[in-house]
């Protein structure tokens, strides 16, 4: 039992080391990309735009649907709790929905949804390229694979995640308003007017900052799993699963530490 | 000229290459024969710089890759072309975009010029009107030809063929052999062909070598190789199950 745990811990540490090495390589290649933007865009504008579309625009419907219903259920639960258990103090509905949504649910839910939709796709696409020698083919054409495949995905994840999280925030609050107003009968001005009383720009900013970190986690983990894929279709499946599991875990773990970090800021 | 000296390569506990030496002469086609799983493709990838050897070195025109700077490495890489066993075409790009991939990245040619070059190289490999198709729409033989057109698009000095006839019928295999000869005549390049297809080997090879048990067992000009009295070479040439070579 102890030996098995030691072996597992060693594997996790080794894997983490490789992941950090890969993150460093991806960061260096991204730095080179940004250092000569005109040349980079001339060479790689097309894959970059394709990733912006894939990661950003095409993720909008699923992110918004999730945010809408999460905002609605949050309002419903909050309404029932405030109404039935806290003597009808439903004038606090706005803050009760907005605070957790802007600080936590918006960025975390968006992160998990994008992990499922995009993290899996990145790992599967790059993994398939690895097992069909397309990654080697890039090298023979003097094109660094991490730069050609990894950098556009990282940039798209870093820039699109806060945009998606911001959209999720707006739609989540709207979902909360819809339930408060239409199902629970709370006047709209009471719901919207309560939000600024407890929620500031800092809450929105920390939520969006978290989503940038989550975007980085998704891109790094998914690309790493894709590039290290071996063993045909079975290997691609395993890489895809590992990408989703590891990115989801890292998002949830890092969320705690980011929250603690932001709490320490003045 | 490519000089390969003392190449060792191990995967896990499997020692695939145990000190391979080989000289590939400029302007000639060197065929590397060997059993399936015997390390031929690994050797080719080490020569192409796709795999690092555990020991030994590969010198190209007198210099190893480690001696080159970043820009020299890029231009050195473009002097090498590699035809992969499964063609390794980029699924997300059209045939034309595959063929002109390197040209789009490393030259300033217009869209019209790129299409003309793609059409020309596709014609060289016997394909017409496929530029706008996706690789998934092509047969295995056609995919290999597109892979070859992509490989030669930058007029490489060295072309490395990894099992170019695997999975093809005999007639298509002979057509690929003719293609290798016609490209060699047109581009005057140095080629290395890894195969276990004896018909291809004797048709295109100026010199033949046999990789056996991780080392070069025999090497020589085509006719000399054919007449070698080494029982391992003769068993391989004639494809007999009985003899010193055991199934892997």
GROMACS .gro file of C-alpha atoms in nm:
model
  514
    1UNK     CA    1   0.000   0.000   0.000
    2UNK     CA    2   0.278   0.242   0.101
    3UNK     CA    3   0.488   0.134  -0.197
    4UNK     CA    4   0.192   0.184  -0.432
    5UNK     CA    5   0.131   0.532  -0.292
    6UNK     CA    6   0.502   0.618  -0.325
    7UNK     CA    7   0.497   0.500  -0.687
    8UNK     CA    8   0.183   0.706  -0.761
    9UNK     CA    9   0.332   1.013  -0.592
   10UNK     CA   10   0.655   0.973  -0.792
   11UNK     CA   11   0.459   0.947  -1.116
   12UNK     CA   12   0.253   1.256  -1.033
   13UNK     CA   13   0.569   1.452  -0.949
   14UNK     CA   14   0.743   1.341  -1.268
   15UNK     CA   15   0.436   1.425  -1.475
   16UNK     CA   16   0.411   1.767  -1.307
   17UNK     CA   17   0.778   1.830  -1.392
   18UNK     CA   18   0.718   1.745  -1.760
   19UNK     CA   19   0.406   1.965  -1.759
   20UNK     CA   20   0.603   2.261  -1.621
   21UNK     CA   21   0.879   2.204  -1.877
   22UNK     CA   22   0.618   2.207  -2.153
   23UNK     CA   23   0.454   2.520  -2.009
   24UNK     CA   24   0.796   2.687  -2.018
   25UNK     CA   25   0.850   2.588  -2.382
   26UNK     CA   26   0.501   2.711  -2.474
   27UNK     CA   27   0.566   3.041  -2.293
   28UNK     CA   28   0.899   3.086  -2.476
   29UNK     CA   29   0.738   3.018  -2.813
   30UNK     CA   30   0.453   3.257  -2.729
   31UNK     CA   31   0.713   3.521  -2.636
   32UNK     CA   32   0.882   3.472  -2.976
   33UNK     CA   33   0.543   3.496  -3.147
   34UNK     CA   34   0.460   3.823  -2.972
   35UNK     CA   35   0.810   3.966  -3.018
   36UNK     CA   36   0.765   3.982  -3.397
   37UNK     CA   37   0.390   4.029  -3.437
   38UNK     CA   38   0.389   4.123  -3.808
   39UNK     CA   39   0.585   3.815  -3.913
   40UNK     CA   40   0.388   3.596  -3.673
   41UNK     CA   41   0.055   3.717  -3.808
   42UNK     CA   42   0.174   3.678  -4.168
   43UNK     CA   43   0.266   3.315  -4.094
   44UNK     CA   44   0.001   3.211  -3.847
   45UNK     CA   45  -0.298   3.448  -3.871
   46UNK     CA   46  -0.515   3.170  -4.011
   47UNK     CA   47  -0.464   2.909  -3.735
   48UNK     CA   48  -0.493   3.189  -3.479
   49UNK     CA   49  -0.828   3.311  -3.617
   50UNK     CA   50  -0.950   2.953  -3.643
   51UNK     CA   51  -0.875   2.899  -3.274
   52UNK     CA   52  -1.043   3.226  -3.175
   53UNK     CA   53  -1.353   3.109  -3.357
   54UNK     CA   54  -1.337   2.757  -3.217
   55UNK     CA   55  -1.258   2.851  -2.857
   56UNK     CA   56  -1.448   3.179  -2.842
   57UNK     CA   57  -1.741   3.217  -3.081
   58UNK     CA   58  -1.842   2.851  -3.101
   59UNK     CA   59  -1.834   2.812  -2.721
   60UNK     CA   60  -2.083   3.096  -2.667
   61UNK     CA   61  -2.409   2.895  -2.690
   62UNK     CA   62  -2.308   2.625  -2.440
   63UNK     CA   63  -2.150   2.876  -2.197
   64UNK     CA   64  -2.453   3.103  -2.209
   65UNK     CA   65  -2.701   2.818  -2.163
   66UNK     CA   66  -2.507   2.694  -1.860
   67UNK     CA   67  -2.478   3.044  -1.713
   68UNK     CA   68  -2.847   3.123  -1.770
   69UNK     CA   69  -2.974   2.815  -1.589
   70UNK     CA   70  -2.714   2.842  -1.312
   71UNK     CA   71  -2.822   3.202  -1.248
   72UNK     CA   72  -3.186   3.091  -1.251
   73UNK     CA   73  -3.134   2.803  -1.008
   74UNK     CA   74  -2.922   3.022  -0.782
   75UNK     CA   75  -3.204   3.277  -0.766
   76UNK     CA   76  -3.461   3.005  -0.707
   77UNK     CA   77  -3.261   2.849  -0.424
   78UNK     CA   78  -3.178   3.192  -0.277
   79UNK     CA   79  -3.540   3.298  -0.306
   80UNK     CA   80  -3.669   2.989  -0.130
   81UNK     CA   81  -3.407   3.024   0.145
   82UNK     CA   82  -3.457   3.397   0.199
   83UNK     CA   83  -3.834   3.373   0.175
   84UNK     CA   84  -3.900   3.066   0.382
   85UNK     CA   85  -3.610   3.043   0.627
   86UNK     CA   86  -3.497   3.402   0.673
   87UNK     CA   87  -3.833   3.574   0.714
   88UNK     CA   88  -3.877   3.700   0.362
   89UNK     CA   89  -3.571   3.923   0.331
   90UNK     CA   90  -3.582   3.887  -0.048
   91UNK     CA   91  -3.454   4.241  -0.095
   92UNK     CA   92  -3.105   4.082  -0.074
   93UNK     CA   93  -3.167   3.863  -0.379
   94UNK     CA   94  -2.944   4.071  -0.609
   95UNK     CA   95  -2.631   4.041  -0.396
   96UNK     CA   96  -2.706   3.675  -0.314
   97UNK     CA   97  -2.700   3.586  -0.684
   98UNK     CA   98  -2.435   3.832  -0.805
   99UNK     CA   99  -2.161   3.785  -0.546
  100UNK     CA  100  -2.102   3.410  -0.591
  101UNK     CA  101  -2.167   3.432  -0.963
  102UNK     CA  102  -1.920   3.708  -1.042
  103UNK     CA  103  -1.650   3.585  -0.806
  104UNK     CA  104  -1.677   3.208  -0.853
  105UNK     CA  105  -1.948   3.053  -1.064
  106UNK     CA  106  -1.894   3.263  -1.377
  107UNK     CA  107  -1.523   3.190  -1.420
  108UNK     CA  108  -1.525   2.836  -1.277
  109UNK     CA  109  -1.828   2.713  -1.471
  110UNK     CA  110  -1.694   2.871  -1.790
  111UNK     CA  111  -1.358   2.708  -1.722
  112UNK     CA  112  -1.512   2.365  -1.675
  113UNK     CA  113  -1.738   2.398  -1.979
  114UNK     CA  114  -1.449   2.513  -2.199
  115UNK     CA  115  -1.235   2.229  -2.060
  116UNK     CA  116  -1.497   1.978  -2.169
  117UNK     CA  117  -1.558   2.136  -2.509
  118UNK     CA  118  -1.216   2.272  -2.606
  119UNK     CA  119  -0.962   2.097  -2.382
  120UNK     CA  120  -1.079   1.760  -2.510
  121UNK     CA  121  -1.079   1.881  -2.872
  122UNK     CA  122  -0.726   2.022  -2.844
  123UNK     CA  123  -0.588   1.702  -2.689
  124UNK     CA  124  -0.766   1.482  -2.944
  125UNK     CA  125  -0.662   1.691  -3.246
  126UNK     CA  126  -0.295   1.726  -3.149
  127UNK     CA  127  -0.289   1.365  -3.025
  128UNK     CA  128  -0.421   1.240  -3.359
  129UNK     CA  129  -0.159   1.448  -3.537
  130UNK     CA  130   0.109   1.295  -3.313
  131UNK     CA  131   0.011   0.932  -3.382
  132UNK     CA  132  -0.025   0.993  -3.758
  133UNK     CA  133   0.323   1.155  -3.779
  134UNK     CA  134   0.179   1.497  -3.868
  135UNK     CA  135   0.381   1.649  -3.582
  136UNK     CA  136   0.698   1.499  -3.731
  137UNK     CA  137   0.587   1.630  -4.070
  138UNK     CA  138   0.575   1.984  -3.926
  139UNK     CA  139   0.933   1.942  -3.802
  140UNK     CA  140   1.051   1.828  -4.146
  141UNK     CA  141   0.893   2.145  -4.288
  142UNK     CA  142   1.104   2.356  -4.047
  143UNK     CA  143   0.795   2.450  -3.844
  144UNK     CA  144   0.820   2.409  -3.464
  145UNK     CA  145   0.503   2.216  -3.367
  146UNK     CA  146   0.463   2.391  -3.031
  147UNK     CA  147   0.466   2.725  -3.207
  148UNK     CA  148   0.234   2.628  -3.492
  149UNK     CA  149  -0.016   2.430  -3.284
  150UNK     CA  150   0.033   2.539  -2.923
  151UNK     CA  151   0.074   2.917  -2.941
  152UNK     CA  152  -0.255   2.994  -3.127
  153UNK     CA  153  -0.446   2.772  -2.883
  154UNK     CA  154  -0.285   2.933  -2.579
  155UNK     CA  155  -0.348   3.289  -2.704
  156UNK     CA  156  -0.708   3.206  -2.795
  157UNK     CA  157  -0.771   3.046  -2.454
  158UNK     CA  158  -0.611   3.340  -2.267
  159UNK     CA  159  -0.812   3.602  -2.455
  160UNK     CA  160  -1.141   3.422  -2.509
  161UNK     CA  161  -1.186   3.286  -2.156
  162UNK     CA  162  -1.240   3.627  -1.988
  163UNK     CA  163  -1.471   3.730  -2.273
  164UNK     CA  164  -1.677   3.413  -2.223
  165UNK     CA  165  -1.672   3.456  -1.844
  166UNK     CA  166  -1.794   3.817  -1.881
  167UNK     CA  167  -2.079   3.700  -2.104
  168UNK     CA  168  -2.159   3.425  -1.854
  169UNK     CA  169  -2.169   3.685  -1.574
  170UNK     CA  170  -2.417   3.903  -1.761
  171UNK     CA  171  -2.643   3.615  -1.864
  172UNK     CA  172  -2.621   3.452  -1.519
  173UNK     CA  173  -2.737   3.774  -1.351
  174UNK     CA  174  -3.012   3.806  -1.611
  175UNK     CA  175  -3.123   3.450  -1.532
  176UNK     CA  176  -3.133   3.540  -1.163
  177UNK     CA  177  -3.339   3.848  -1.243
  178UNK     CA  178  -3.583   3.649  -1.457
  179UNK     CA  179  -3.660   3.404  -1.175
  180UNK     CA  180  -3.666   3.676  -0.907
  181UNK     CA  181  -3.896   3.894  -1.107
  182UNK     CA  182  -4.116   3.654  -1.300
  183UNK     CA  183  -4.137   3.357  -1.060
  184UNK     CA  184  -4.085   3.513  -0.719
  185UNK     CA  185  -4.245   3.851  -0.790
  186UNK     CA  186  -3.951   4.066  -0.676
  187UNK     CA  187  -3.956   4.411  -0.840
  188UNK     CA  188  -3.674   4.450  -1.095
  189UNK     CA  189  -3.538   4.769  -0.936
  190UNK     CA  190  -3.500   4.587  -0.601
  191UNK     CA  191  -3.299   4.303  -0.764
  192UNK     CA  192  -3.070   4.524  -0.976
  193UNK     CA  193  -3.046   4.796  -0.710
  194UNK     CA  194  -2.918   4.552  -0.447
  195UNK     CA  195  -2.621   4.436  -0.657
  196UNK     CA  196  -2.400   4.752  -0.630
  197UNK     CA  197  -2.452   4.755  -0.252
  198UNK     CA  198  -2.229   4.449  -0.209
  199UNK     CA  199  -2.061   4.395  -0.542
  200UNK     CA  200  -1.782   4.616  -0.673
  201UNK     CA  201  -1.557   4.636  -0.974
  202UNK     CA  202  -1.299   4.434  -0.779
  203UNK     CA  203  -1.533   4.134  -0.767
  204UNK     CA  204  -1.580   4.145  -1.143
  205UNK     CA  205  -1.207   4.196  -1.202
  206UNK     CA  206  -1.097   3.906  -0.980
  207UNK     CA  207  -1.346   3.675  -1.153
  208UNK     CA  208  -1.216   3.774  -1.495
  209UNK     CA  209  -0.853   3.745  -1.379
  210UNK     CA  210  -0.928   3.390  -1.263
  211UNK     CA  211  -1.072   3.307  -1.603
  212UNK     CA  212  -0.746   3.414  -1.770
  213UNK     CA  213  -0.554   3.170  -1.546
  214UNK     CA  214  -0.808   2.896  -1.619
  215UNK     CA  215  -0.765   2.960  -1.992
  216UNK     CA  216  -0.391   2.913  -1.953
  217UNK     CA  217  -0.443   2.589  -1.761
  218UNK     CA  218  -0.677   2.448  -2.027
  219UNK     CA  219  -0.438   2.529  -2.314
  220UNK     CA  220  -0.121   2.407  -2.142
  221UNK     CA  221  -0.269   2.080  -2.009
  222UNK     CA  222  -0.456   1.994  -2.330
  223UNK     CA  223  -0.163   2.074  -2.562
  224UNK     CA  224   0.078   1.883  -2.335
  225UNK     CA  225  -0.144   1.575  -2.334
  226UNK     CA  226  -0.185   1.599  -2.711
  227UNK     CA  227   0.186   1.626  -2.787
  228UNK     CA  228   0.281   1.332  -2.564
  229UNK     CA  229   0.021   1.100  -2.719
  230UNK     CA  230   0.145   0.761  -2.837
  231UNK     CA  231  -0.026   0.435  -2.925
  232UNK     CA  232  -0.292   0.505  -3.186
  233UNK     CA  233  -0.663   0.554  -3.123
  234UNK     CA  234  -0.643   0.415  -2.768
  235UNK     CA  235  -0.366   0.663  -2.686
  236UNK     CA  236  -0.569   0.953  -2.826
  237UNK     CA  237  -0.864   0.852  -2.607
  238UNK     CA  238  -0.645   0.831  -2.298
  239UNK     CA  239  -0.486   1.170  -2.368
  240UNK     CA  240  -0.826   1.331  -2.415
  241UNK     CA  241  -0.953   1.189  -2.086
  242UNK     CA  242  -0.638   1.294  -1.900
  243UNK     CA  243  -0.658   1.645  -2.046
  244UNK     CA  244  -1.015   1.695  -1.923
  245UNK     CA  245  -0.954   1.538  -1.580
  246UNK     CA  246  -0.627   1.721  -1.509
  247UNK     CA  247  -0.744   2.058  -1.639
  248UNK     CA  248  -1.068   2.033  -1.435
  249UNK     CA  249  -0.880   1.940  -1.117
  250UNK     CA  250  -0.622   2.215  -1.169
  251UNK     CA  251  -0.897   2.473  -1.229
  252UNK     CA  252  -1.072   2.381  -0.903
  253UNK     CA  253  -0.750   2.364  -0.700
  254UNK     CA  254  -0.611   2.687  -0.843
  255UNK     CA  255  -0.947   2.858  -0.782
  256UNK     CA  256  -0.898   2.812  -0.408
  257UNK     CA  257  -0.546   2.955  -0.411
  258UNK     CA  258  -0.645   3.242  -0.642
  259UNK     CA  259  -0.934   3.328  -0.409
  260UNK     CA  260  -0.696   3.325  -0.111
  261UNK     CA  261  -0.445   3.537  -0.307
  262UNK     CA  262  -0.705   3.797  -0.406
  263UNK     CA  263  -0.835   3.806  -0.047
  264UNK     CA  264  -0.488   3.912   0.070
  265UNK     CA  265  -0.473   4.200  -0.177
  266UNK     CA  266  -0.563   4.541  -0.029
  267UNK     CA  267   2.727   1.360  -4.841
  268UNK     CA  268   2.575   1.218  -4.524
  269UNK     CA  269   2.803   1.038  -4.278
  270UNK     CA  270   2.641   0.824  -4.011
  271UNK     CA  271   2.877   0.703  -3.740
  272UNK     CA  272   2.816   0.476  -3.441
  273UNK     CA  273   2.444   0.543  -3.400
  274UNK     CA  274   2.289   0.376  -3.096
  275UNK     CA  275   1.920   0.405  -3.008
  276UNK     CA  276   1.729   0.231  -2.731
  277UNK     CA  277   1.354   0.245  -2.652
  278UNK     CA  278   1.294   0.127  -2.295
  279UNK     CA  279   1.474  -0.207  -2.279
  280UNK     CA  280   1.477  -0.257  -2.656
  281UNK     CA  281   1.810  -0.172  -2.814
  282UNK     CA  282   1.713  -0.097  -3.174
  283UNK     CA  283   2.035   0.043  -3.319
  284UNK     CA  284   2.369  -0.086  -3.189
  285UNK     CA  285   2.630   0.123  -3.365
  286UNK     CA  286   2.521   0.195  -3.722
  287UNK     CA  287   2.772   0.333  -3.973
  288UNK     CA  288   2.673   0.447  -4.321
  289UNK     CA  289   2.797   0.685  -4.591
  290UNK     CA  290   2.538   0.827  -4.831
  291UNK     CA  291   2.708   0.968  -5.139
  292UNK     CA  292   2.591   1.292  -5.297
  293UNK     CA  293   2.360   1.256  -5.594
  294UNK     CA  294   2.301   0.885  -5.533
  295UNK     CA  295   2.009   0.683  -5.401
  296UNK     CA  296   2.097   0.474  -5.099
  297UNK     CA  297   1.854   0.194  -5.013
  298UNK     CA  298   1.840   0.065  -4.656
  299UNK     CA  299   1.690  -0.283  -4.636
  300UNK     CA  300   1.590  -0.469  -4.323
  301UNK     CA  301   1.321  -0.666  -4.147
  302UNK     CA  302   1.000  -0.502  -4.031
  303UNK     CA  303   1.060  -0.361  -3.683
  304UNK     CA  304   1.437  -0.383  -3.736
  305UNK     CA  305   1.508  -0.013  -3.687
  306UNK     CA  306   1.519   0.115  -4.047
  307UNK     CA  307   1.264   0.390  -3.989
  308UNK     CA  308   1.429   0.481  -3.658
  309UNK     CA  309   1.762   0.523  -3.841
  310UNK     CA  310   1.592   0.738  -4.106
  311UNK     CA  311   1.436   0.958  -3.835
  312UNK     CA  312   1.775   0.998  -3.666
  313UNK     CA  313   1.925   1.103  -4.002
  314UNK     CA  314   1.635   1.348  -4.055
  315UNK     CA  315   1.681   1.492  -3.705
  316UNK     CA  316   1.336   1.377  -3.589
  317UNK     CA  317   1.488   1.151  -3.323
  318UNK     CA  318   1.802   1.205  -3.118
  319UNK     CA  319   2.052   0.920  -3.110
  320UNK     CA  320   2.167   0.796  -2.769
  321UNK     CA  321   2.522   0.777  -2.906
  322UNK     CA  322   2.691   0.852  -3.236
  323UNK     CA  323   2.659   1.137  -3.484
  324UNK     CA  324   2.520   1.229  -3.824
  325UNK     CA  325   2.724   1.473  -4.034
  326UNK     CA  326   2.560   1.645  -4.328
  327UNK     CA  327   2.814   1.801  -4.564
  328UNK     CA  328   3.068   1.774  -4.282
  329UNK     CA  329   2.863   1.931  -4.000
  330UNK     CA  330   2.633   1.791  -3.733
  331UNK     CA  331   2.298   1.961  -3.659
  332UNK     CA  332   2.429   2.065  -3.315
  333UNK     CA  333   2.692   2.282  -3.488
  334UNK     CA  334   2.429   2.488  -3.670
  335UNK     CA  335   2.274   2.813  -3.543
  336UNK     CA  336   1.894   2.863  -3.531
  337UNK     CA  337   1.867   3.020  -3.880
  338UNK     CA  338   2.106   2.767  -4.033
  339UNK     CA  339   1.901   2.490  -3.869
  340UNK     CA  340   1.586   2.621  -4.038
  341UNK     CA  341   1.745   2.633  -4.382
  342UNK     CA  342   1.916   2.296  -4.320
  343UNK     CA  343   1.577   2.145  -4.229
  344UNK     CA  344   1.428   2.278  -4.554
  345UNK     CA  345   1.705   2.106  -4.755
  346UNK     CA  346   1.567   1.775  -4.626
  347UNK     CA  347   1.240   1.626  -4.746
  348UNK     CA  348   1.077   1.330  -4.580
  349UNK     CA  349   0.810   1.105  -4.723
  350UNK     CA  350   0.629   0.941  -4.432
  351UNK     CA  351   0.496   0.587  -4.444
  352UNK     CA  352   0.137   0.708  -4.403
  353UNK     CA  353   0.203   1.035  -4.596
  354UNK     CA  354   0.128   1.240  -4.278
  355UNK     CA  355  -0.077   1.499  -4.467
  356UNK     CA  356  -0.233   1.776  -4.259
  357UNK     CA  357  -0.602   1.679  -4.240
  358UNK     CA  358  -0.726   2.032  -4.182
  359UNK     CA  359  -0.563   2.172  -4.498
  360UNK     CA  360  -0.645   2.112  -4.864
  361UNK     CA  361  -0.409   1.918  -5.089
  362UNK     CA  362  -0.280   2.241  -5.243
  363UNK     CA  363  -0.219   2.395  -4.899
  364UNK     CA  364  -0.035   2.080  -4.793
  365UNK     CA  365   0.192   2.093  -5.097
  366UNK     CA  366   0.275   2.463  -5.052
  367UNK     CA  367   0.291   2.456  -4.670
  368UNK     CA  368   0.663   2.540  -4.648
  369UNK     CA  369   0.648   2.782  -4.942
  370UNK     CA  370   0.373   2.982  -4.770
  371UNK     CA  371   0.581   3.006  -4.452
  372UNK     CA  372   0.925   3.071  -4.593
  373UNK     CA  373   0.870   3.260  -4.919
  374UNK     CA  374   0.666   3.564  -5.021
  375UNK     CA  375   0.491   3.407  -5.318
  376UNK     CA  376   0.145   3.524  -5.417
  377UNK     CA  377  -0.161   3.305  -5.391
  378UNK     CA  378  -0.163   3.256  -5.772
  379UNK     CA  379   0.206   3.160  -5.774
  380UNK     CA  380   0.150   2.911  -5.495
  381UNK     CA  381  -0.137   2.748  -5.684
  382UNK     CA  382   0.080   2.724  -5.997
  383UNK     CA  383   0.363   2.561  -5.802
  384UNK     CA  384   0.123   2.320  -5.630
  385UNK     CA  385  -0.025   2.223  -5.968
  386UNK     CA  386   0.323   2.173  -6.116
  387UNK     CA  387   0.445   1.952  -5.828
  388UNK     CA  388   0.122   1.755  -5.827
  389UNK     CA  389   0.165   1.699  -6.202
  390UNK     CA  390   0.519   1.576  -6.139
  391UNK     CA  391   0.377   1.302  -5.916
  392UNK     CA  392   0.100   1.221  -6.163
  393UNK     CA  393  -0.194   1.401  -6.002
  394UNK     CA  394  -0.431   1.654  -6.159
  395UNK     CA  395  -0.724   1.861  -6.032
  396UNK     CA  396  -0.688   1.758  -5.667
  397UNK     CA  397  -0.563   2.088  -5.522
  398UNK     CA  398  -0.890   2.179  -5.358
  399UNK     CA  399  -0.967   1.836  -5.218
  400UNK     CA  400  -0.907   1.739  -4.855
  401UNK     CA  401  -0.662   1.451  -4.788
  402UNK     CA  402  -0.950   1.237  -4.656
  403UNK     CA  403  -1.103   1.237  -5.006
  404UNK     CA  404  -0.796   1.066  -5.160
  405UNK     CA  405  -0.691   0.701  -5.186
  406UNK     CA  406  -0.382   0.572  -5.000
  407UNK     CA  407  -0.169   0.582  -5.316
  408UNK     CA  408  -0.281   0.935  -5.400
  409UNK     CA  409  -0.206   1.048  -5.044
  410UNK     CA  410   0.149   0.915  -5.079
  411UNK     CA  411   0.190   1.107  -5.403
  412UNK     CA  412   0.064   1.427  -5.240
  413UNK     CA  413   0.308   1.362  -4.953
  414UNK     CA  414   0.585   1.337  -5.211
  415UNK     CA  415   0.470   1.656  -5.387
  416UNK     CA  416   0.478   1.835  -5.049
  417UNK     CA  417   0.822   1.692  -4.974
  418UNK     CA  418   0.975   1.817  -5.300
  419UNK     CA  419   0.802   2.157  -5.309
  420UNK     CA  420   1.109   2.338  -5.171
  421UNK     CA  421   1.352   2.166  -5.415
  422UNK     CA  422   1.528   1.973  -5.139
  423UNK     CA  423   1.885   1.848  -5.163
  424UNK     CA  424   1.802   1.529  -4.973
  425UNK     CA  425   1.486   1.321  -4.997
  426UNK     CA  426   1.421   1.050  -4.737
  427UNK     CA  427   1.160   0.788  -4.826
  428UNK     CA  428   1.016   0.580  -4.541
  429UNK     CA  429   0.864   0.261  -4.688
  430UNK     CA  430   0.727   0.439  -4.997
  431UNK     CA  431   0.547   0.132  -5.136
  432UNK     CA  432   0.398  -0.012  -4.816
  433UNK     CA  433   0.028  -0.079  -4.861
  434UNK     CA  434   0.035  -0.035  -5.239
  435UNK     CA  435  -0.041  -0.296  -5.506
  436UNK     CA  436   0.253  -0.410  -5.728
  437UNK     CA  437   0.158  -0.182  -6.018
  438UNK     CA  438   0.127   0.124  -5.793
  439UNK     CA  439   0.455   0.024  -5.626
  440UNK     CA  440   0.630   0.017  -5.963
  441UNK     CA  441   0.478   0.355  -6.045
  442UNK     CA  442   0.622   0.492  -5.720
  443UNK     CA  443   0.962   0.350  -5.814
  444UNK     CA  444   0.941   0.526  -6.153
  445UNK     CA  445   0.842   0.842  -5.972
  446UNK     CA  446   1.145   0.826  -5.742
  447UNK     CA  447   1.370   0.780  -6.047
  448UNK     CA  448   1.209   1.068  -6.237
  449UNK     CA  449   1.238   1.302  -5.936
  450UNK     CA  450   1.599   1.200  -5.889
  451UNK     CA  451   1.668   1.283  -6.255
  452UNK     CA  452   1.480   1.613  -6.230
  453UNK     CA  453   1.608   1.740  -5.893
  454UNK     CA  454   1.957   1.575  -5.894
  455UNK     CA  455   1.920   1.517  -5.522
  456UNK     CA  456   2.054   1.261  -5.278
  457UNK     CA  457   1.798   1.006  -5.164
  458UNK     CA  458   1.767   0.746  -4.892
  459UNK     CA  459   1.498   0.483  -4.937
  460UNK     CA  460   1.402   0.261  -4.645
  461UNK     CA  461   1.216  -0.047  -4.763
  462UNK     CA  462   1.182  -0.423  -4.760
  463UNK     CA  463   1.043  -0.421  -5.114
  464UNK     CA  464   1.323  -0.585  -5.316
  465UNK     CA  465   1.177  -0.487  -5.654
  466UNK     CA  466   1.181  -0.121  -5.550
  467UNK     CA  467   1.526  -0.153  -5.393
  468UNK     CA  468   1.693  -0.293  -5.707
  469UNK     CA  469   1.508  -0.052  -5.935
  470UNK     CA  470   1.593   0.276  -5.759
  471UNK     CA  471   1.903   0.202  -5.548
  472UNK     CA  472   2.250   0.303  -5.663
  473UNK     CA  473   2.380   0.140  -5.345
  474UNK     CA  474   2.207  -0.101  -5.110
  475UNK     CA  475   2.265  -0.178  -4.743
  476UNK     CA  476   2.113  -0.431  -4.505
  477UNK     CA  477   2.037  -0.336  -4.145
  478UNK     CA  478   2.040  -0.654  -3.939
  479UNK     CA  479   2.033  -0.694  -3.561
  480UNK     CA  480   2.092  -0.321  -3.508
  481UNK     CA  481   2.402  -0.294  -3.730
  482UNK     CA  482   2.482  -0.258  -4.099
  483UNK     CA  483   2.537  -0.616  -4.209
  484UNK     CA  484   2.628  -0.540  -4.572
  485UNK     CA  485   2.662  -0.238  -4.800
  486UNK     CA  486   2.763  -0.194  -5.161
  487UNK     CA  487   2.673  -0.098  -5.517
  488UNK     CA  488   2.354  -0.257  -5.650
  489UNK     CA  489   2.501  -0.543  -5.856
  490UNK     CA  490   2.775  -0.614  -5.604
  491UNK     CA  491   2.511  -0.633  -5.331
  492UNK     CA  492   2.300  -0.871  -5.540
  493UNK     CA  493   2.595  -1.110  -5.576
  494UNK     CA  494   2.713  -1.100  -5.212
  495UNK     CA  495   2.756  -1.454  -5.074
  496UNK     CA  496   2.654  -1.355  -4.721
  497UNK     CA  497   2.368  -1.601  -4.636
  498UNK     CA  498   2.179  -1.325  -4.448
  499UNK     CA  499   2.186  -1.099  -4.755
  500UNK     CA  500   2.086  -1.382  -4.990
  501UNK     CA  501   1.801  -1.492  -4.760
  502UNK     CA  502   1.670  -1.136  -4.753
  503UNK     CA  503   1.703  -1.082  -5.128
  504UNK     CA  504   1.517  -1.404  -5.207
  505UNK     CA  505   1.263  -1.367  -4.924
  506UNK     CA  506   1.312  -1.720  -4.787
  507UNK     CA  507   1.171  -1.814  -4.446
  508UNK     CA  508   1.453  -2.069  -4.393
  509UNK     CA  509   1.794  -1.930  -4.310
  510UNK     CA  510   1.988  -1.737  -4.049
  511UNK     CA  511   1.730  -1.454  -4.025
  512UNK     CA  512   1.466  -1.532  -3.764
  513UNK     CA  513   1.114  -1.385  -3.749
  514UNK     CA  514   1.103  -1.081  -3.521
   0.00000   0.00000   0.00000
